[in-house]
């Protein structure tokens, strides 16, 4: 495909009209645009040897870092509606990895499918794979939510089918959540719950504006991408593969 960059050569004629009335000065500029030229950008354009030489060491360093194998996935982890292997894997580590730096128990973890930009393919898992999965500089947050806001979150999850939750189970019937369990116990609307989630979502991203009603918001000091990286490396250090599965934490009744 031929790409074109349009260069606009600007001929500027600046006319100044100075009128003095007492101490007042009036400045009237004028400008004219002319000579629009399309310059095709394609493989026929020669590379600049000096620039190529300058960037080679940086390119090699980046390639070496991104191609580093940090884990093995025996089966691909994919996105999907309501519940998916990738969504479960990332929402689970969102909670556990954030909890590790937060230093206190966290009731739930959450991640939307829109925040996961690539699957984890079967085979070697590289640093570059993690960057493709999570290319954003999102930071993990710990939110303290009222029972009302937690109910809104499960209502959203059941209706929109894009939110993966960890340490929680529920059923969906006619687009509404039923039998909500958090940490193995029935959801209590009179209690408060903590949630590990990215700052983007905490600030209402992906139409989750209800999270802005959090009773408390705390930065965890951990990037979402680093949480994934840490999880993969820790699994590998323990001799474990990178796996995720649809484990039935969401049951669709209709």
mmCIF file of C-alpha atoms in Angstrom:
data_model
loop_
_atom_site.group_PDB
_atom_site.id
_atom_site.type_symbol
_atom_site.label_atom_id
_atom_site.label_comp_id
_atom_site.label_asym_id
_atom_site.label_seq_id
_atom_site.Cartn_x
_atom_site.Cartn_y
_atom_site.Cartn_z
ATOM 1 C CA UNK A 1 0.000 0.000 0.000
ATOM 2 C CA UNK A 2 1.300 3.432 -0.887
ATOM 3 C CA UNK A 3 1.287 5.903 1.959
ATOM 4 C CA UNK A 4 1.538 9.599 1.373
ATOM 5 C CA UNK A 5 2.635 12.358 3.699
ATOM 6 C CA UNK A 6 1.398 15.760 2.710
ATOM 7 C CA UNK A 7 3.859 18.548 3.190
ATOM 8 C CA UNK A 8 2.424 22.034 3.181
ATOM 9 C CA UNK A 9 4.887 24.714 2.316
ATOM 10 C CA UNK A 10 3.833 27.847 4.010
ATOM 11 C CA UNK A 11 4.389 31.236 2.509
ATOM 12 C CA UNK A 12 3.730 33.731 5.180
ATOM 13 C CA UNK A 13 3.230 37.346 4.370
ATOM 14 C CA UNK A 14 2.893 39.323 7.524
ATOM 15 C CA UNK A 15 1.371 42.735 7.150
ATOM 16 C CA UNK A 16 1.440 44.918 10.175
ATOM 17 C CA UNK A 17 -0.855 47.828 10.552
ATOM 18 C CA UNK A 18 0.084 49.937 13.488
ATOM 19 C CA UNK A 19 -2.328 52.544 14.599
ATOM 20 C CA UNK A 20 -1.686 54.549 17.644
ATOM 21 C CA UNK A 21 -4.518 56.176 19.459
ATOM 22 C CA UNK A 22 -3.127 57.440 22.697
ATOM 23 C CA UNK A 23 -1.194 54.432 24.091
ATOM 24 C CA UNK A 24 -3.166 51.847 22.067
ATOM 25 C CA UNK A 25 -1.428 49.793 19.353
ATOM 26 C CA UNK A 26 -3.301 47.534 16.902
ATOM 27 C CA UNK A 27 -1.427 44.556 15.372
ATOM 28 C CA UNK A 28 -3.024 42.938 12.305
ATOM 29 C CA UNK A 29 -1.226 39.800 11.000
ATOM 30 C CA UNK A 30 -2.027 38.013 7.739
ATOM 31 C CA UNK A 31 -0.869 34.580 6.548
ATOM 32 C CA UNK A 32 -1.254 32.619 3.336
ATOM 33 C CA UNK A 33 -0.882 28.865 2.694
ATOM 34 C CA UNK A 34 0.297 27.713 -0.691
ATOM 35 C CA UNK A 35 2.028 24.931 -2.667
ATOM 36 C CA UNK A 36 0.637 21.614 -1.336
ATOM 37 C CA UNK A 37 2.885 18.715 -2.365
ATOM 38 C CA UNK A 38 2.271 14.977 -1.956
ATOM 39 C CA UNK A 39 5.460 13.001 -1.413
ATOM 40 C CA UNK A 40 5.015 9.211 -1.637
ATOM 41 C CA UNK A 41 6.556 7.186 1.205
ATOM 42 C CA UNK A 42 7.381 3.614 0.162
ATOM 43 C CA UNK A 43 10.163 1.030 0.064
ATOM 44 C CA UNK A 44 11.862 2.909 -2.770
ATOM 45 C CA UNK A 45 12.971 5.584 -0.332
ATOM 46 C CA UNK A 46 16.568 4.906 0.623
ATOM 47 C CA UNK A 47 17.451 4.528 4.292
ATOM 48 C CA UNK A 48 19.886 6.924 5.833
ATOM 49 C CA UNK A 49 23.084 4.940 6.636
ATOM 50 C CA UNK A 50 24.031 7.248 9.478
ATOM 51 C CA UNK A 51 20.639 6.874 11.139
ATOM 52 C CA UNK A 52 20.671 3.098 10.651
ATOM 53 C CA UNK A 53 24.102 2.864 12.247
ATOM 54 C CA UNK A 54 22.981 4.969 15.200
ATOM 55 C CA UNK A 55 19.890 2.891 15.997
ATOM 56 C CA UNK A 56 21.392 -0.588 15.531
ATOM 57 C CA UNK A 57 22.605 -0.998 19.146
ATOM 58 C CA UNK A 58 19.258 0.184 20.519
ATOM 59 C CA UNK A 59 17.319 -2.132 18.220
ATOM 60 C CA UNK A 60 19.491 -5.083 19.224
ATOM 61 C CA UNK A 61 19.010 -4.317 22.906
ATOM 62 C CA UNK A 62 15.222 -4.037 22.536
ATOM 63 C CA UNK A 63 15.039 -7.236 20.472
ATOM 64 C CA UNK A 64 17.098 -9.114 23.051
ATOM 65 C CA UNK A 65 14.862 -7.942 25.891
ATOM 66 C CA UNK A 66 11.570 -8.554 24.097
ATOM 67 C CA UNK A 67 12.595 -12.008 22.865
ATOM 68 C CA UNK A 68 13.553 -13.247 26.328
ATOM 69 C CA UNK A 69 11.515 -16.364 27.143
ATOM 70 C CA UNK A 70 10.041 -16.138 30.650
ATOM 71 C CA UNK A 71 7.497 -18.963 30.600
ATOM 72 C CA UNK A 72 5.762 -21.745 28.719
ATOM 73 C CA UNK A 73 2.068 -22.007 27.863
ATOM 74 C CA UNK A 74 1.011 -25.601 27.057
ATOM 75 C CA UNK A 75 -2.333 -24.296 25.756
ATOM 76 C CA UNK A 76 -3.211 -20.881 24.349
ATOM 77 C CA UNK A 77 -5.002 -18.461 26.676
ATOM 78 C CA UNK A 78 -7.803 -16.736 24.797
ATOM 79 C CA UNK A 79 -10.304 -13.939 25.369
ATOM 80 C CA UNK A 80 -14.042 -14.606 25.350
ATOM 81 C CA UNK A 81 -17.484 -13.489 26.544
ATOM 82 C CA UNK A 82 -18.518 -13.749 30.212
ATOM 83 C CA UNK A 83 -15.674 -16.081 31.130
ATOM 84 C CA UNK A 84 -12.407 -16.912 29.396
ATOM 85 C CA UNK A 85 -9.102 -18.582 30.146
ATOM 86 C CA UNK A 86 -7.174 -15.335 29.606
ATOM 87 C CA UNK A 87 -9.635 -13.229 31.598
ATOM 88 C CA UNK A 88 -9.537 -15.645 34.530
ATOM 89 C CA UNK A 89 -5.738 -15.828 34.451
ATOM 90 C CA UNK A 90 -5.256 -12.060 34.466
ATOM 91 C CA UNK A 91 -8.021 -11.217 36.949
ATOM 92 C CA UNK A 92 -6.626 -13.823 39.342
ATOM 93 C CA UNK A 93 -3.079 -12.469 39.179
ATOM 94 C CA UNK A 94 -4.412 -8.919 39.384
ATOM 95 C CA UNK A 95 -5.661 -9.771 42.861
ATOM 96 C CA UNK A 96 -2.767 -11.924 44.091
ATOM 97 C CA UNK A 97 0.075 -9.805 42.695
ATOM 98 C CA UNK A 98 -1.506 -6.582 43.974
ATOM 99 C CA UNK A 99 -2.120 -8.198 47.338
ATOM 100 C CA UNK A 100 1.579 -9.126 47.533
ATOM 101 C CA UNK A 101 2.667 -5.466 47.330
ATOM 102 C CA UNK A 102 -0.356 -4.078 49.204
ATOM 103 C CA UNK A 103 0.388 -6.276 52.202
ATOM 104 C CA UNK A 104 -3.248 -6.892 53.133
ATOM 105 C CA UNK A 105 -6.015 -9.205 51.902
ATOM 106 C CA UNK A 106 -7.993 -8.042 48.868
ATOM 107 C CA UNK A 107 -11.437 -9.490 48.257
ATOM 108 C CA UNK A 108 -11.539 -9.446 44.454
ATOM 109 C CA UNK A 109 -9.563 -8.699 41.309
ATOM 110 C CA UNK A 110 -11.008 -7.541 37.993
ATOM 111 C CA UNK A 111 -10.015 -6.983 34.378
ATOM 112 C CA UNK A 112 -12.047 -6.203 31.264
ATOM 113 C CA UNK A 113 -11.545 -8.032 27.992
ATOM 114 C CA UNK A 114 -10.864 -4.689 26.298
ATOM 115 C CA UNK A 115 -7.805 -4.224 28.492
ATOM 116 C CA UNK A 116 -6.286 -7.456 27.202
ATOM 117 C CA UNK A 117 -5.017 -6.700 23.712
ATOM 118 C CA UNK A 118 -3.531 -10.043 22.706
ATOM 119 C CA UNK A 119 -3.929 -13.712 23.630
ATOM 120 C CA UNK A 120 -1.079 -15.719 25.096
ATOM 121 C CA UNK A 121 -0.252 -18.205 22.361
ATOM 122 C CA UNK A 122 0.672 -21.809 22.957
ATOM 123 C CA UNK A 123 4.416 -22.257 23.408
ATOM 124 C CA UNK A 124 7.148 -19.976 24.762
ATOM 125 C CA UNK A 125 5.966 -16.818 26.528
ATOM 126 C CA UNK A 126 8.301 -13.869 25.985
ATOM 127 C CA UNK A 127 8.605 -10.414 27.504
ATOM 128 C CA UNK A 128 7.311 -9.081 24.183
ATOM 129 C CA UNK A 129 4.201 -11.259 24.515
ATOM 130 C CA UNK A 130 3.406 -9.612 27.842
ATOM 131 C CA UNK A 131 3.874 -6.138 26.338
ATOM 132 C CA UNK A 132 1.500 -7.064 23.499
ATOM 133 C CA UNK A 133 -1.030 -8.401 25.997
ATOM 134 C CA UNK A 134 -0.808 -5.291 28.194
ATOM 135 C CA UNK A 135 0.745 -2.376 26.251
ATOM 136 C CA UNK A 136 -0.550 0.295 28.616
ATOM 137 C CA UNK A 137 1.180 1.995 31.545
ATOM 138 C CA UNK A 138 -1.791 1.311 33.808
ATOM 139 C CA UNK A 139 -1.148 1.167 37.547
ATOM 140 C CA UNK A 140 -2.907 -1.158 39.938
ATOM 141 C CA UNK A 141 -5.323 0.370 42.441
ATOM 142 C CA UNK A 142 -7.064 -1.001 45.514
ATOM 143 C CA UNK A 143 -10.630 0.258 45.837
ATOM 144 C CA UNK A 144 -12.853 -0.047 48.874
ATOM 145 C CA UNK A 145 -16.409 -0.399 47.611
ATOM 146 C CA UNK A 146 -19.792 -0.208 49.286
ATOM 147 C CA UNK A 147 -22.200 -3.098 48.862
ATOM 148 C CA UNK A 148 -24.233 -0.906 46.513
ATOM 149 C CA UNK A 149 -21.258 -0.343 44.209
ATOM 150 C CA UNK A 150 -20.323 -4.035 44.304
ATOM 151 C CA UNK A 151 -23.873 -4.880 43.226
ATOM 152 C CA UNK A 152 -23.545 -2.412 40.348
ATOM 153 C CA UNK A 153 -20.286 -4.098 39.335
ATOM 154 C CA UNK A 154 -21.908 -7.541 39.167
ATOM 155 C CA UNK A 155 -24.904 -6.046 37.321
ATOM 156 C CA UNK A 156 -22.424 -4.618 34.801
ATOM 157 C CA UNK A 157 -20.567 -7.940 34.512
ATOM 158 C CA UNK A 158 -23.752 -9.905 33.853
ATOM 159 C CA UNK A 159 -25.121 -7.416 31.328
ATOM 160 C CA UNK A 160 -22.002 -6.357 29.421
ATOM 161 C CA UNK A 161 -20.114 -9.695 29.537
ATOM 162 C CA UNK A 162 -16.688 -8.040 29.354
ATOM 163 C CA UNK A 163 -15.609 -8.137 33.014
ATOM 164 C CA UNK A 164 -13.599 -11.001 34.510
ATOM 165 C CA UNK A 165 -13.603 -11.294 38.293
ATOM 166 C CA UNK A 166 -11.420 -13.311 40.644
ATOM 167 C CA UNK A 167 -12.301 -14.843 44.014
ATOM 168 C CA UNK A 168 -15.974 -14.510 43.129
ATOM 169 C CA UNK A 169 -18.666 -16.604 41.472
ATOM 170 C CA UNK A 170 -22.155 -15.839 40.243
ATOM 171 C CA UNK A 171 -24.890 -17.005 37.881
ATOM 172 C CA UNK A 172 -26.471 -15.031 35.045
ATOM 173 C CA UNK A 173 -30.136 -15.227 34.143
ATOM 174 C CA UNK A 174 -31.871 -12.796 31.790
ATOM 175 C CA UNK A 175 -28.819 -10.559 31.929
ATOM 176 C CA UNK A 176 -28.878 -10.250 35.720
ATOM 177 C CA UNK A 177 -26.505 -11.689 38.365
ATOM 178 C CA UNK A 178 -27.739 -14.262 40.872
ATOM 179 C CA UNK A 179 -26.150 -16.269 43.689
ATOM 180 C CA UNK A 180 -23.181 -13.937 44.082
ATOM 181 C CA UNK A 181 -20.401 -15.419 46.197
ATOM 182 C CA UNK A 182 -17.254 -13.521 47.207
ATOM 183 C CA UNK A 183 -14.431 -15.446 48.824
ATOM 184 C CA UNK A 184 -16.705 -18.451 49.141
ATOM 185 C CA UNK A 185 -19.317 -16.525 51.139
ATOM 186 C CA UNK A 186 -22.644 -15.045 50.016
ATOM 187 C CA UNK A 187 -22.434 -11.417 48.963
ATOM 188 C CA UNK A 188 -23.596 -9.096 51.760
ATOM 189 C CA UNK A 189 -24.879 -5.741 50.433
ATOM 190 C CA UNK A 190 -24.329 -4.217 53.875
ATOM 191 C CA UNK A 191 -20.595 -4.911 53.833
ATOM 192 C CA UNK A 192 -17.696 -3.177 52.119
ATOM 193 C CA UNK A 193 -15.320 -5.073 49.803
ATOM 194 C CA UNK A 194 -11.891 -4.384 48.371
ATOM 195 C CA UNK A 195 -11.086 -4.684 44.687
ATOM 196 C CA UNK A 196 -7.750 -4.761 42.828
ATOM 197 C CA UNK A 197 -8.134 -3.123 39.435
ATOM 198 C CA UNK A 198 -6.248 -0.873 37.011
ATOM 199 C CA UNK A 199 -6.368 2.890 37.434
ATOM 200 C CA UNK A 200 -7.972 3.205 33.993
ATOM 201 C CA UNK A 201 -10.972 1.135 35.064
ATOM 202 C CA UNK A 202 -11.006 2.640 38.555
ATOM 203 C CA UNK A 203 -11.459 6.042 36.920
ATOM 204 C CA UNK A 204 -14.503 4.868 34.961
ATOM 205 C CA UNK A 205 -12.910 3.382 31.851
ATOM 206 C CA UNK A 206 -14.885 0.859 29.757
ATOM 207 C CA UNK A 207 -18.116 2.493 30.999
ATOM 208 C CA UNK A 208 -17.458 1.520 34.618
ATOM 209 C CA UNK A 209 -18.269 4.951 36.002
ATOM 210 C CA UNK A 210 -19.784 3.438 39.140
ATOM 211 C CA UNK A 211 -16.262 2.634 40.383
ATOM 212 C CA UNK A 212 -15.667 6.367 40.826
ATOM 213 C CA UNK A 213 -18.011 6.059 43.819
ATOM 214 C CA UNK A 214 -15.376 4.031 45.682
ATOM 215 C CA UNK A 215 -15.231 4.833 49.386
ATOM 216 C CA UNK A 216 -11.437 4.701 49.208
ATOM 217 C CA UNK A 217 -8.885 4.549 46.381
ATOM 218 C CA UNK A 218 -5.257 3.570 46.963
ATOM 219 C CA UNK A 219 -2.335 3.219 44.575
ATOM 220 C CA UNK A 220 -0.592 -0.125 44.887
ATOM 221 C CA UNK A 221 2.717 0.950 43.327
ATOM 222 C CA UNK A 222 2.532 -1.796 40.694
ATOM 223 C CA UNK A 223 1.984 -1.593 36.945
ATOM 224 C CA UNK A 224 -0.590 -3.981 35.495
ATOM 225 C CA UNK A 225 1.980 -5.227 32.990
ATOM 226 C CA UNK A 226 4.520 -5.870 35.762
ATOM 227 C CA UNK A 227 1.894 -7.867 37.655
ATOM 228 C CA UNK A 228 1.549 -10.171 34.633
ATOM 229 C CA UNK A 229 5.318 -10.362 34.186
ATOM 230 C CA UNK A 230 5.814 -11.218 37.858
ATOM 231 C CA UNK A 231 3.198 -13.965 37.701
ATOM 232 C CA UNK A 232 4.714 -15.618 34.643
ATOM 233 C CA UNK A 233 8.241 -15.489 36.070
ATOM 234 C CA UNK A 234 7.123 -16.836 39.441
ATOM 235 C CA UNK A 235 5.269 -19.731 37.831
ATOM 236 C CA UNK A 236 8.383 -20.562 35.811
ATOM 237 C CA UNK A 237 10.612 -20.384 38.903
ATOM 238 C CA UNK A 238 8.273 -22.891 40.564
ATOM 239 C CA UNK A 239 8.472 -25.196 37.551
ATOM 240 C CA UNK A 240 4.857 -24.483 36.609
ATOM 241 C CA UNK A 241 3.423 -23.636 33.187
ATOM 242 C CA UNK A 242 1.386 -20.563 32.315
ATOM 243 C CA UNK A 243 -2.181 -21.823 32.350
ATOM 244 C CA UNK A 244 -5.673 -20.459 32.615
ATOM 245 C CA UNK A 245 -9.038 -22.115 32.298
ATOM 246 C CA UNK A 246 -12.749 -21.469 32.305
ATOM 247 C CA UNK A 247 -13.467 -22.926 35.731
ATOM 248 C CA UNK A 248 -17.169 -22.232 35.967
ATOM 249 C CA UNK A 249 -16.970 -19.151 38.151
ATOM 250 C CA UNK A 250 -19.759 -17.748 35.960
ATOM 251 C CA UNK A 251 -22.776 -19.946 35.211
ATOM 252 C CA UNK A 252 -25.207 -18.869 32.512
ATOM 253 C CA UNK A 253 -28.719 -20.103 33.332
ATOM 254 C CA UNK A 254 -30.518 -18.899 30.198
#
